[in-house]
Structures are given as structure tokens and as C-alpha cells.
């Protein structure tokens, strides 16, 4: 499928052709990190020889003087020793790794048992015609919890449902693609992506400021708001722009065989029973966490901590909470639907989820060493302090800085498709720098997510872009790469504009981003950068 899509777009010209050609020249994200490690080594040597240094914004000597942190060469004996001796620790202590592995153990069961796919089919099959578009879009955004299942189940199914309703099937594919991928970060609940991104955020904070615990619900309110502002935009673009542009669908162009091929069938009694049991399992886990939080002994509340820190155990338990929720819901569904017969099937599904993460483990190995070596070189602190001082003197308000991050993230997304790979590149500098300007790590993460989502649907380098093209070509054989990009471009522009407006409004009103997470924070110390020796 990918080769056919590539062939379709090989003669494409203009900006889309340039983006595709330029992006194809980039190495795989794994090797991209290795190349960046090589560049980082060279920069660290130059910075060390030039004497780049800053005063640490929070640490003081015993005499009360600011601690001076100098850039360190990664070719210094101590750093070479760290690289080879601590390699297993560097990899296994990479924060996103543990978060993702734990959540995916449960989500893998729910996906393989068929819970995610059945829930999405149930959500859109009997949708009222007048509300067909918003229901497809909403299910697509909520389907992000299902990761890959949303792409391979919902998007082709949306085309079938639109066709059955007498509407253009490609409009259905476009609307669901915009919901699943353009609304990639929008959701009513935190999920796998939150665990992944906040793990990287946590590692980035710790490279400069030491221990900091990520709260994977730190963007909960923000991503819920994204859901409600993105939905009407995608609805409007689909019904008022894309479907009129596509023209009236010729119902004779595709027969019922298309629907049968892509699995448009009523839910079985077992699947309906499975959904009911899965819902009860979800309610059980929610009730269990409420009991742990408010019940006898309040194990998820630290009664002796300050008011701001009392819920820290609750936030840190959410990774385990989502693991248990997905695991029990998937098990309950599979048992009722006849997919899971005994505990051995459950273990096989969990093992299969780990197999799917094989590429991510390789990527995490490279990213972990890039982040660790960035910290060893002290370049993160040097760049963050000097960057914060420059931005502070520029007088730019917080909303302008965050808007710039959104635009840069959206542009970078055209060339590097992986959300985690981009954030691992940007976060080590952006997060500490914004903290030194009083902007919280949660707000930095939220701004990145807006930019990353908006341009997912227009880059041929997005891993599912060729697959979506094939889905469209099943209905219209001459539908090419440029056709798909042109169809999705209005969605991308609309999502970027409302995402910018949402972020600016959120900052202006200083609204909470999630439980215990705010836009601004106390600046961690006084910023007094020391000019590089080469400039003195």
C-alpha cells in the first residue's frame, strides 16, 4: 500500500512535492537521534573550549553564592565513562519508557480483544443523518485512546457509513481522519499520549532542576476544551467546504461489496454483551480509585503534605489507573464476546502489545541517550538560562511565546512525524527555558500538542497517510496524494487557528490546565546568566 501511495505522489510538484521530497531525505527518527548525538558531541566540545557558563537559577554554594554551571565536553573522560558504564541505566530510567509500557499492557488487551473497534463501530453505525458528521468526528477524537485501531477501523468505516447515508464517502473519510489525527491530542480523558509526552516533559525538567514528578492529567481540562472547539471546526469544514467541493457522489460507483469488504456489519449479541460488561468494568475501576482517594486511610492523598501537594499520590497513580481500566474493560469485553477463553489468552494479548512496541523501544533507546547526554553536557541549562534572559528582555508576552511554539511544532511536524520524537528534541530546551520565564511545564506541553496535531493530516510523512490514501482510492481510483493533501488542508488551517485562539485565551484567562496544573508557576530562582567566555 505504501509503495502504491508513493508512486501516486512521485510526480507531484509544488509545495506538497517539495515537502515530500525533503522529508524523505531525513533518516529514520532512530538514526536522526544518533546523528543529533554526534552533532551534540561537537557542540559540547566547542562550548567547553569557549568557556560557556551560567549561574544556576536555583542552586547556591555553602557561602550563599550562585553555583556556576559550565558547559562540559561529552568527550571528557567522565562522560565517556558514563556513556558505556551507565548505558543500561540510561535506557531503563528513561521516564516515558515505564509510562508507555505500563499503559500499553492494559490498552493492548482492550485493542486485541476488539473492545476499541467494537465501541467505535457502535458509536457511529446508527448515528442520525443530521448528526452524522459530528458523531464521526467525536468518536474519532475519543478513539485516540485506541491508538492505531482508530486509523484502521474508524476511518474506512466512516466512508462506508457516509455512503450508506447517500453522502460522499470520501467526506466521511476526511472527517474521521481530521478527528483521529488532526484532533490527535483532543480527548475527554488522558490516555497513552499523555503518559508518553509527560514522561519526556519530566525528563526535560529534571535535566536542569532535579526531581519533578509529571502529572499525566496535567492537560486534562485543556485537551477536553480542544475536543469541544475542534469538533465544530471539523464539522463546518466537512459539511460546508469539503463535501460541496467533492460534488455529488455517484452511488453506482461502489456497490455493497465495498461495505462487506471493510466490515460494515451489525453488532453481534456477544459484542453487545461485551460492551455492557466493559462499561461495568470501567465503573468498577473509577469507583475503586474514588475509594482509594476518599475512603478509609485515603491512600492516594498525602494528608501531611502542603495543600498543593496533597494529591500528588493520586496524580502519580493515574498511569496504573489507566492500565487497570483498559485491562479489566478489555478482559470483561473479551470474556463476554467469546474472544478471551482463559488467562492464557489474556497473557498472549499483553505479550502482543509489547511486540507492537518493538520499534518504540528502539526509538526510546536512542532518545534516552540523546536526552541524557544533553543533560551531561549542561547545554540545556546554558541555553535555557540565556534563552530565558533574551526572551525576558524582548518583552514578548507569554501568549506570544506559546503561539510561536505552536507554529514551530506544526512546521517541524511536516518533516518529523513522530509526536514523541519531536517533543524529545524540543522539550530539553523549551521546557526549562519557559519555566525560567514563569510558564509551567504543563503549559509548554499543551502548546506543543496544539501545533503537533494541526499539521498531522497534511504531511505525506505521517505514517498512516499512505493508508488513508488507499482508503480514498477504493472509492475513487484517481484520488491522488495531492487530492488528499488538498482535501485536508482546510482542516489543518482551521485547527491551527482555533488552537492558537484557544491557547492565547487560556493564557489570558489563566485557567487551570488540569488537576493541580496551572499556566504559570513561580520562577525557580533568579536568572543571572554569565556571558560565554568567547564573548567577553
Coordinates of C-alpha atoms in Angstrom, one line a residue:
X1 CA 0.0 0.0 0.0
X2 CA 2.8 2.4 0.9
X3 CA 4.6 1.8 -2.4
X4 CA 1.4 2.4 -4.4
X5 CA 0.9 5.7 -2.5
X6 CA 4.5 6.7 -3.1
X7 CA 4.1 6.0 -6.8
X8 CA 1.0 8.1 -6.9
X9 CA 2.8 11.1 -5.4
X10 CA 6.1 10.7 -7.1
X11 CA 5.2 13.2 -9.9
X12 CA 3.6 15.7 -7.6
X13 CA 5.0 19.2 -7.8
X14 CA 4.7 22.4 -5.9
X15 CA 4.9 22.8 -2.1
X16 CA 3.5 19.3 -1.4
X17 CA 6.1 17.7 -3.7
X18 CA 8.8 19.7 -2.0
X19 CA 7.7 18.7 1.4
X20 CA 7.5 15.1 0.4
X21 CA 11.0 15.1 -1.2
X22 CA 12.6 17.0 1.6
X23 CA 11.0 14.8 4.3
X24 CA 12.0 11.6 2.5
X25 CA 15.7 12.7 2.7
X26 CA 15.5 12.7 6.5
X27 CA 16.7 9.5 8.2
X28 CA 14.5 7.3 10.3
X29 CA 13.8 9.0 13.7
X30 CA 16.1 6.4 15.4
X31 CA 19.1 7.4 13.3
X32 CA 18.0 11.0 13.4
X33 CA 18.7 10.9 17.2
X34 CA 22.1 9.2 16.6
X35 CA 23.0 11.9 14.1
X36 CA 21.9 14.5 16.7
X37 CA 24.1 12.9 19.3
X38 CA 27.1 13.3 17.0
X39 CA 26.3 17.0 16.5
X40 CA 25.7 17.4 20.2
X41 CA 29.2 16.0 20.9
X42 CA 30.8 18.5 18.6
X43 CA 28.8 21.4 20.1
X44 CA 29.7 20.3 23.6
X45 CA 33.4 20.3 22.8
X46 CA 33.2 23.8 21.3
X47 CA 31.1 25.1 24.2
X48 CA 33.6 23.7 26.7
X49 CA 36.6 25.2 24.9
X50 CA 34.8 28.6 24.7
X51 CA 34.0 28.5 28.4
X52 CA 30.3 28.9 28.1
X53 CA 28.7 29.1 31.6
X54 CA 25.8 30.4 33.5
X55 CA 24.8 30.8 37.2
X56 CA 22.4 28.1 38.2
X57 CA 19.0 29.7 38.8
X58 CA 18.2 27.7 42.0
X59 CA 21.4 26.3 43.5
X60 CA 23.7 28.1 45.9
X61 CA 27.1 27.3 47.4
X62 CA 27.5 26.9 51.2
X63 CA 28.6 30.6 51.2
X64 CA 25.3 31.6 49.6
X65 CA 26.9 32.4 46.2
X66 CA 25.2 31.2 43.0
X67 CA 26.6 28.0 41.6
X68 CA 28.3 28.5 38.2
X69 CA 27.5 25.7 35.7
X70 CA 29.9 25.4 32.8
X71 CA 29.3 23.5 29.5
X72 CA 31.1 20.2 29.6
X73 CA 32.6 18.3 26.7
X74 CA 31.0 14.9 26.1
X75 CA 34.4 13.7 25.2
X76 CA 35.6 14.3 28.7
X77 CA 36.7 11.1 30.5
X78 CA 33.9 11.2 33.0
X79 CA 31.2 11.5 30.3
X80 CA 32.8 8.7 28.2
X81 CA 32.7 6.5 31.3
X82 CA 29.1 7.5 31.9
X83 CA 28.1 6.5 28.4
X84 CA 29.5 3.0 28.5
X85 CA 29.1 2.1 32.1
X86 CA 25.6 3.6 32.6
X87 CA 24.1 2.5 29.3
X88 CA 21.6 0.0 30.7
X89 CA 20.6 2.5 33.4
X90 CA 20.3 5.4 30.9
X91 CA 17.8 3.3 28.9
X92 CA 15.7 1.8 31.6
X93 CA 15.5 5.1 33.6
X94 CA 14.1 7.0 30.6
X95 CA 10.8 8.2 32.1
X96 CA 8.5 7.8 29.0
X97 CA 9.5 4.1 28.8
X98 CA 7.9 3.0 32.0
X99 CA 4.8 5.1 31.5
X100 CA 4.1 3.8 28.0
X101 CA 4.9 0.1 28.8
X102 CA 2.5 0.1 31.8
X103 CA -0.4 1.8 30.0
X104 CA 0.1 -0.3 26.8
X105 CA 0.0 -3.6 28.8
X106 CA -3.7 -2.8 29.5
X107 CA -4.5 -1.0 26.3
X108 CA -3.1 -3.9 24.3
X109 CA -5.7 -6.2 25.8
X110 CA -8.6 -3.8 25.1
X111 CA -7.4 -3.4 21.5
X112 CA -6.8 -7.1 20.8
X113 CA -10.0 -8.3 22.4
X114 CA -11.8 -6.0 20.0
X115 CA -13.2 -3.5 22.6
X116 CA -11.9 -0.4 20.9
X117 CA -13.0 -1.4 17.4
X118 CA -16.5 -2.5 18.5
X119 CA -17.0 0.6 20.6
X120 CA -16.2 2.8 17.6
X121 CA -18.5 0.8 15.3
X122 CA -21.3 1.1 17.9
X123 CA -20.7 4.8 18.2
X124 CA -21.2 5.6 14.5
X125 CA -23.3 2.9 12.9
X126 CA -26.7 4.2 13.9
X127 CA -25.9 7.9 14.0
X128 CA -28.7 10.2 12.9
X129 CA -28.1 11.5 9.4
X130 CA -28.2 15.2 10.5
X131 CA -25.6 14.5 13.3
X132 CA -23.5 12.0 11.3
X133 CA -20.5 14.3 10.8
X134 CA -20.1 15.5 14.5
X135 CA -20.6 11.9 15.8
X136 CA -18.0 10.5 13.5
X137 CA -15.6 13.3 14.4
X138 CA -16.2 12.9 18.2
X139 CA -15.8 9.2 18.0
X140 CA -12.6 9.8 16.1
X141 CA -11.2 12.1 18.7
X142 CA -12.2 9.8 21.6
X143 CA -10.7 6.9 19.5
X144 CA -7.2 8.3 20.1
X145 CA -7.3 6.2 23.3
X146 CA -7.3 3.2 21.0
X147 CA -4.1 4.4 19.1
X148 CA -3.8 2.5 15.8
X149 CA -7.2 1.0 16.0
X150 CA -8.9 4.4 15.3
X151 CA -7.0 4.6 12.0
X152 CA -7.6 1.1 10.7
X153 CA -11.2 0.7 12.0
X154 CA -13.0 4.0 12.2
X155 CA -11.7 5.8 9.1
X156 CA -12.7 3.2 6.5
X157 CA -15.9 2.6 8.4
X158 CA -16.8 6.3 8.2
X159 CA -16.6 6.2 4.4
X160 CA -19.0 3.2 4.4
X161 CA -21.4 5.0 6.7
X162 CA -21.4 8.2 4.7
X163 CA -22.0 6.1 1.5
X164 CA -24.9 4.3 3.2
X165 CA -26.4 7.7 4.1
X166 CA -26.2 8.9 0.5
X167 CA -23.3 11.2 1.2
X168 CA -19.8 11.3 -0.4
X169 CA -17.8 8.5 1.3
X170 CA -14.5 10.5 0.9
X171 CA -16.1 13.3 3.0
X172 CA -16.6 10.7 5.7
X173 CA -13.0 9.5 5.5
X174 CA -11.8 13.1 5.6
X175 CA -13.9 14.0 8.6
X176 CA -12.8 10.9 10.6
X177 CA -9.2 11.4 9.6
X178 CA -9.4 15.0 10.8
X179 CA -10.9 13.8 14.1
X180 CA -8.5 11.0 14.7
X181 CA -5.3 12.6 13.5
X182 CA -6.0 16.4 13.4
X183 CA -7.6 16.1 16.8
X184 CA -4.8 13.8 17.9
X185 CA -4.4 15.4 21.3
X186 CA -8.1 16.3 21.8
X187 CA -9.9 14.0 24.2
X188 CA -12.2 13.9 27.2
X189 CA -9.8 11.7 29.1
X190 CA -6.0 11.5 29.4
X191 CA -4.5 8.4 27.8
X192 CA -1.4 6.9 26.3
X193 CA -0.3 10.1 24.6
X194 CA -0.4 12.0 27.9
X195 CA 1.8 9.3 29.5
X196 CA 4.2 9.5 26.6
X197 CA 4.6 13.3 26.4
X198 CA 4.6 14.0 30.1
X199 CA 7.3 11.4 30.6
X200 CA 9.5 13.4 28.2
X201 CA 8.5 16.6 29.9
X202 CA 9.5 15.2 33.3
X203 CA 12.9 14.1 31.9
X204 CA 13.4 17.6 30.5
X205 CA 12.7 19.3 33.8
X206 CA 15.0 17.1 35.7
X207 CA 17.9 17.8 33.4
X208 CA 18.0 21.3 34.8
X209 CA 16.0 21.5 38.1
X210 CA 16.3 18.0 39.6
X211 CA 13.4 15.8 40.7
X212 CA 10.0 16.7 39.3
X213 CA 7.0 14.4 39.1
X214 CA 4.9 14.5 36.0
X215 CA 1.1 14.6 36.3
X216 CA -0.3 12.8 33.3
X217 CA -3.6 14.6 34.0
X218 CA -1.8 17.9 33.7
X219 CA -3.5 18.8 30.4
X220 CA -6.9 17.1 31.1
X221 CA -9.0 20.3 31.1
X222 CA -7.1 21.7 28.1
X223 CA -7.5 18.6 25.9
X224 CA -11.2 18.4 26.8
X225 CA -11.6 22.0 25.7
X226 CA -9.7 21.1 22.5
X227 CA -12.4 18.5 21.9
X228 CA -15.2 21.0 22.1
X229 CA -13.6 23.7 20.0
X230 CA -12.1 21.3 17.3
X231 CA -15.4 19.5 16.8
X232 CA -17.5 22.4 15.3
X233 CA -14.5 23.4 13.1
X234 CA -14.2 19.9 11.6
X235 CA -18.0 19.7 11.3
X236 CA -18.2 23.1 9.4
X237 CA -15.2 22.3 7.1
X238 CA -16.7 18.9 6.2
X239 CA -20.3 19.9 5.5
X240 CA -19.7 23.4 4.1
X241 CA -16.4 23.2 2.3
X242 CA -15.2 19.6 1.6
X243 CA -18.4 17.8 0.7
X244 CA -19.6 20.6 -1.7
X245 CA -16.1 20.6 -3.3
X246 CA -16.2 16.8 -3.8
X247 CA -19.5 17.1 -5.6
X248 CA -22.4 14.7 -5.6
X249 CA -21.5 11.1 -5.0
X250 CA -22.4 8.6 -7.8
X251 CA -23.9 5.8 -5.8
X252 CA -23.3 3.4 -8.6
X253 CA -19.5 3.9 -8.4
X254 CA -19.3 1.4 -5.5
X255 CA -21.5 -1.5 -4.5
X256 CA -22.4 -3.3 -1.3
X257 CA -19.2 -5.4 -1.8
X258 CA -17.2 -2.4 -0.5
X259 CA -19.2 -2.3 2.7
X260 CA -18.7 -6.1 3.2
X261 CA -15.0 -5.8 2.5
X262 CA -14.5 -3.2 5.2
X263 CA -16.6 -4.9 7.9
X264 CA -19.8 -2.9 7.9
X265 CA -22.0 -5.3 9.9
X266 CA -24.4 -5.1 12.8
X267 CA -23.1 -5.8 16.3
X268 CA -23.5 -9.4 17.4
X269 CA -25.2 -10.3 20.7
X270 CA -21.8 -11.2 22.1
X271 CA -20.3 -7.8 21.1
X272 CA -23.3 -6.0 22.7
X273 CA -22.9 -8.1 25.9
X274 CA -19.2 -7.4 25.8
X275 CA -19.7 -3.6 25.7
X276 CA -22.1 -3.8 28.7
X277 CA -19.6 -5.8 30.7
X278 CA -16.8 -3.4 29.7
X279 CA -18.8 -0.5 30.9
X280 CA -19.3 -2.1 34.2
X281 CA -15.6 -2.8 34.5
X282 CA -14.9 0.9 33.8
X283 CA -17.3 1.9 36.5
X284 CA -15.6 -0.5 38.9
X285 CA -12.2 1.0 38.3
X286 CA -13.5 4.5 38.7
X287 CA -15.2 3.5 42.0
X288 CA -12.1 1.8 43.2
X289 CA -10.0 4.9 42.6
X290 CA -12.6 7.1 44.4
X291 CA -12.4 4.7 47.3
X292 CA -8.6 4.9 47.4
X293 CA -8.8 8.7 47.2
X294 CA -11.6 9.4 49.6
X295 CA -12.1 6.2 51.5
X296 CA -10.6 5.0 54.8
X297 CA -7.0 5.9 55.2
X298 CA -7.0 7.9 51.9
X299 CA -4.0 6.0 50.4
X300 CA -4.0 8.3 47.4
X301 CA -3.9 11.6 49.4
X302 CA -0.9 12.7 51.4
X303 CA -2.6 14.2 54.4
X304 CA 0.6 15.6 55.8
X305 CA 1.7 17.4 52.7
X306 CA 1.0 21.1 51.8
X307 CA -2.4 21.8 50.2
X308 CA -0.7 22.0 46.8
X309 CA 1.0 18.6 47.1
X310 CA -1.8 16.6 48.9
X311 CA -3.0 15.0 45.6
X312 CA 0.5 14.0 44.4
X313 CA 0.0 10.3 45.1
X314 CA -3.3 10.4 43.2
X315 CA -1.7 12.0 40.1
X316 CA 1.2 9.5 40.2
X317 CA -1.3 6.6 40.4
X318 CA -3.1 7.6 37.2
X319 CA -0.7 5.6 35.0
X320 CA -1.6 2.5 37.0
X321 CA -5.2 3.5 37.0
X322 CA -5.4 3.6 33.2
X323 CA -3.5 0.3 33.0
X324 CA -6.1 -1.3 35.2
X325 CA -9.1 0.4 33.4
X326 CA -8.0 -0.8 30.0
X327 CA -7.0 -4.2 31.2
X328 CA -10.3 -5.0 33.1
X329 CA -12.5 -3.4 30.4
X330 CA -10.7 -5.4 27.7
X331 CA -10.9 -8.6 29.7
X332 CA -14.6 -8.2 30.5
X333 CA -15.4 -7.5 26.9
X334 CA -13.3 -10.4 25.6
X335 CA -14.9 -12.8 28.1
X336 CA -18.4 -11.8 27.2
X337 CA -17.8 -11.7 23.4
X338 CA -16.1 -15.1 23.5
X339 CA -12.7 -13.7 22.4
X340 CA -10.9 -14.5 25.7
X341 CA -11.3 -18.0 27.0
X342 CA -8.9 -18.1 29.9
X343 CA -6.0 -16.3 31.5
X344 CA -3.6 -17.6 28.8
X345 CA -5.4 -15.6 26.1
X346 CA -5.0 -12.5 28.3
X347 CA -1.3 -13.0 28.7
X348 CA -0.9 -13.5 25.0
X349 CA -2.7 -10.2 24.3
X350 CA -0.4 -8.4 26.8
X351 CA 2.6 -10.0 25.2
X352 CA 1.3 -9.0 21.7
X353 CA 1.1 -5.4 22.9
X354 CA 4.7 -5.5 23.9
X355 CA 5.6 -6.8 20.4
X356 CA 3.9 -3.8 18.8
X357 CA 6.2 -1.6 20.9
X358 CA 9.4 -3.1 19.5
X359 CA 10.1 -0.1 17.3
X360 CA 9.2 2.3 20.1
X361 CA 11.8 0.5 22.3
X362 CA 14.5 1.1 19.7
X363 CA 13.5 4.7 19.4
X364 CA 13.4 5.1 23.2
X365 CA 16.9 3.7 23.4
X366 CA 18.2 6.4 21.0
X367 CA 16.1 9.2 22.6
X368 CA 17.1 8.2 26.1
X369 CA 20.8 8.7 25.3
X370 CA 20.2 11.9 23.5
X371 CA 18.3 13.4 26.5
X372 CA 20.9 12.0 29.0
X373 CA 23.9 13.3 27.1
X374 CA 22.2 16.6 26.6
X375 CA 22.0 16.8 30.4
X376 CA 25.6 15.7 30.9
X377 CA 26.9 18.4 28.7
X378 CA 25.0 21.1 30.7
X379 CA 24.0 22.7 27.4
X380 CA 20.3 22.5 28.4
X381 CA 20.8 24.8 31.4
X382 CA 23.2 27.1 29.4
X383 CA 20.7 27.5 26.6
X384 CA 17.7 27.7 28.8
X385 CA 19.1 30.5 31.0
X386 CA 20.5 32.5 28.2
X387 CA 17.3 31.9 26.1
X388 CA 15.1 32.9 29.0
X389 CA 17.2 36.1 29.6
X390 CA 16.9 37.0 25.9
X391 CA 13.2 36.4 25.8
X392 CA 12.6 38.2 29.0
X393 CA 14.4 41.3 27.7
X394 CA 12.4 41.1 24.4
X395 CA 9.3 41.9 26.3
X396 CA 7.2 39.3 24.5
X397 CA 4.1 38.2 26.5
X398 CA 3.6 34.6 27.4
X399 CA 0.9 34.1 24.8
X400 CA 3.2 35.2 22.0
X401 CA 5.9 32.8 23.1
X402 CA 3.5 29.9 23.3
X403 CA 2.0 30.8 19.9
X404 CA 5.5 30.7 18.4
X405 CA 6.0 27.2 19.9
X406 CA 2.7 26.1 18.3
X407 CA 3.8 27.3 14.9
X408 CA 7.3 25.9 15.1
X409 CA 5.9 22.5 16.3
X410 CA 3.4 22.5 13.4
X411 CA 6.1 23.3 10.9
X412 CA 8.5 20.6 12.3
X413 CA 5.7 18.1 12.1
X414 CA 5.8 18.3 8.3
X415 CA 9.2 16.7 8.4
X416 CA 9.3 14.5 11.6
X417 CA 6.0 12.6 12.0
X418 CA 6.5 11.1 15.4
X419 CA 5.0 13.2 18.2
X420 CA 7.3 11.7 20.8
X421 CA 10.4 12.1 18.7
X422 CA 9.7 15.8 18.1
X423 CA 9.0 16.5 21.7
X424 CA 12.2 14.7 22.8
X425 CA 14.0 17.1 20.5
X426 CA 12.3 20.3 21.6
X427 CA 11.5 19.7 25.3
X428 CA 15.0 19.7 26.8
X429 CA 15.4 23.3 25.8
X430 CA 11.9 24.7 25.6
X431 CA 10.5 23.4 28.9
X432 CA 13.3 24.7 31.2
X433 CA 13.5 27.9 29.3
X434 CA 9.8 28.6 29.7
X435 CA 10.0 27.6 33.4
X436 CA 12.6 30.3 33.9
X437 CA 10.0 32.7 32.4
X438 CA 7.3 31.5 34.8
X439 CA 5.5 29.3 32.4
X440 CA 4.7 25.8 33.7
X441 CA 5.9 22.5 32.1
X442 CA 2.2 21.6 31.6
X443 CA 1.5 24.7 29.6
X444 CA 4.6 24.1 27.4
X445 CA 3.4 20.6 26.7
X446 CA -0.1 21.8 25.9
X447 CA 1.2 24.3 23.4
X448 CA 3.3 21.7 21.7
X449 CA 0.3 19.4 21.4
X450 CA -1.7 22.0 19.6
X451 CA 1.0 22.5 16.9
X452 CA 1.7 18.8 16.6
X453 CA -2.0 17.9 16.0
X454 CA -2.9 20.6 13.4
X455 CA -0.5 19.5 10.7
X456 CA -0.7 15.7 11.1
X457 CA -3.3 15.5 8.3
X458 CA -1.3 17.3 5.6
X459 CA 2.1 15.7 5.7
X460 CA 2.8 12.6 3.5
X461 CA 5.4 11.6 6.1
X462 CA 2.7 10.8 8.6
X463 CA 2.9 7.0 8.9
X464 CA -0.8 6.5 8.1
X465 CA -1.0 9.0 5.3
X466 CA -0.5 6.4 2.5
X467 CA -3.1 4.1 4.2
X468 CA -5.7 6.9 4.2
X469 CA -4.9 7.5 0.5
X470 CA -5.6 3.8 -0.2
X471 CA -8.9 4.1 1.6
X472 CA -9.9 7.0 -0.6
X473 CA -8.8 5.2 -3.8
X474 CA -11.1 2.3 -3.0
X475 CA -13.9 4.8 -3.7
X476 CA -12.3 7.0 -6.3
X477 CA -9.4 5.4 -8.2
X478 CA -7.9 8.7 -9.5
X479 CA -7.8 10.2 -6.0
X480 CA -4.1 11.0 -5.6
X481 CA -1.7 12.3 -2.9
X482 CA -2.3 15.9 -3.9
X483 CA -6.0 15.3 -3.8
X484 CA -5.8 14.1 -0.2
X485 CA -3.5 16.9 0.9
X486 CA -5.7 19.5 -0.7
X487 CA -8.8 17.9 0.9
X488 CA -7.2 18.0 4.4
X489 CA -5.6 21.5 4.1
X490 CA -8.7 23.4 5.2
X491 CA -9.0 21.2 8.3
X492 CA -5.4 21.9 9.1
X493 CA -5.7 25.7 8.8
X494 CA -8.9 25.7 10.8
X495 CA -7.5 23.6 13.6
X496 CA -4.3 25.7 13.7
X497 CA -6.3 28.9 14.0
X498 CA -8.7 27.7 16.7
X499 CA -5.8 26.0 18.5
X500 CA -3.9 29.3 18.6
X501 CA -7.0 31.1 19.8
X502 CA -7.7 28.5 22.5
X503 CA -4.1 28.7 23.8
X504 CA -4.0 32.5 23.8
X505 CA -7.4 32.7 25.6
X506 CA -6.3 30.1 28.1
X507 CA -3.2 32.0 29.0
X508 CA -5.0 35.4 29.1
X509 CA -7.6 33.9 31.5
X510 CA -5.0 31.9 33.4
X511 CA -7.3 28.8 33.5
X512 CA -6.2 25.6 35.1
X513 CA -4.8 23.1 32.6
X514 CA -5.7 20.1 34.7
X515 CA -6.0 19.0 38.3
X516 CA -3.2 20.8 40.1
X517 CA -1.7 22.2 36.9
X518 CA -1.7 25.9 36.0
X519 CA -0.5 28.0 33.2
X520 CA 2.1 29.9 35.3
X521 CA 4.4 28.9 38.1
X522 CA 6.8 30.5 40.4
X523 CA 10.1 31.2 38.6
X524 CA 12.7 28.7 40.0
X525 CA 15.3 31.2 41.2
X526 CA 16.9 34.3 39.9
X527 CA 18.2 34.3 36.4
X528 CA 21.7 35.9 36.1
X529 CA 23.3 34.5 33.0
X530 CA 27.1 34.6 32.6
X531 CA 28.2 35.6 29.1
X532 CA 30.2 33.0 27.2
X533 CA 33.9 33.5 27.7
X534 CA 34.4 33.8 23.9
X535 CA 32.2 37.0 24.0
X536 CA 34.0 38.6 26.9

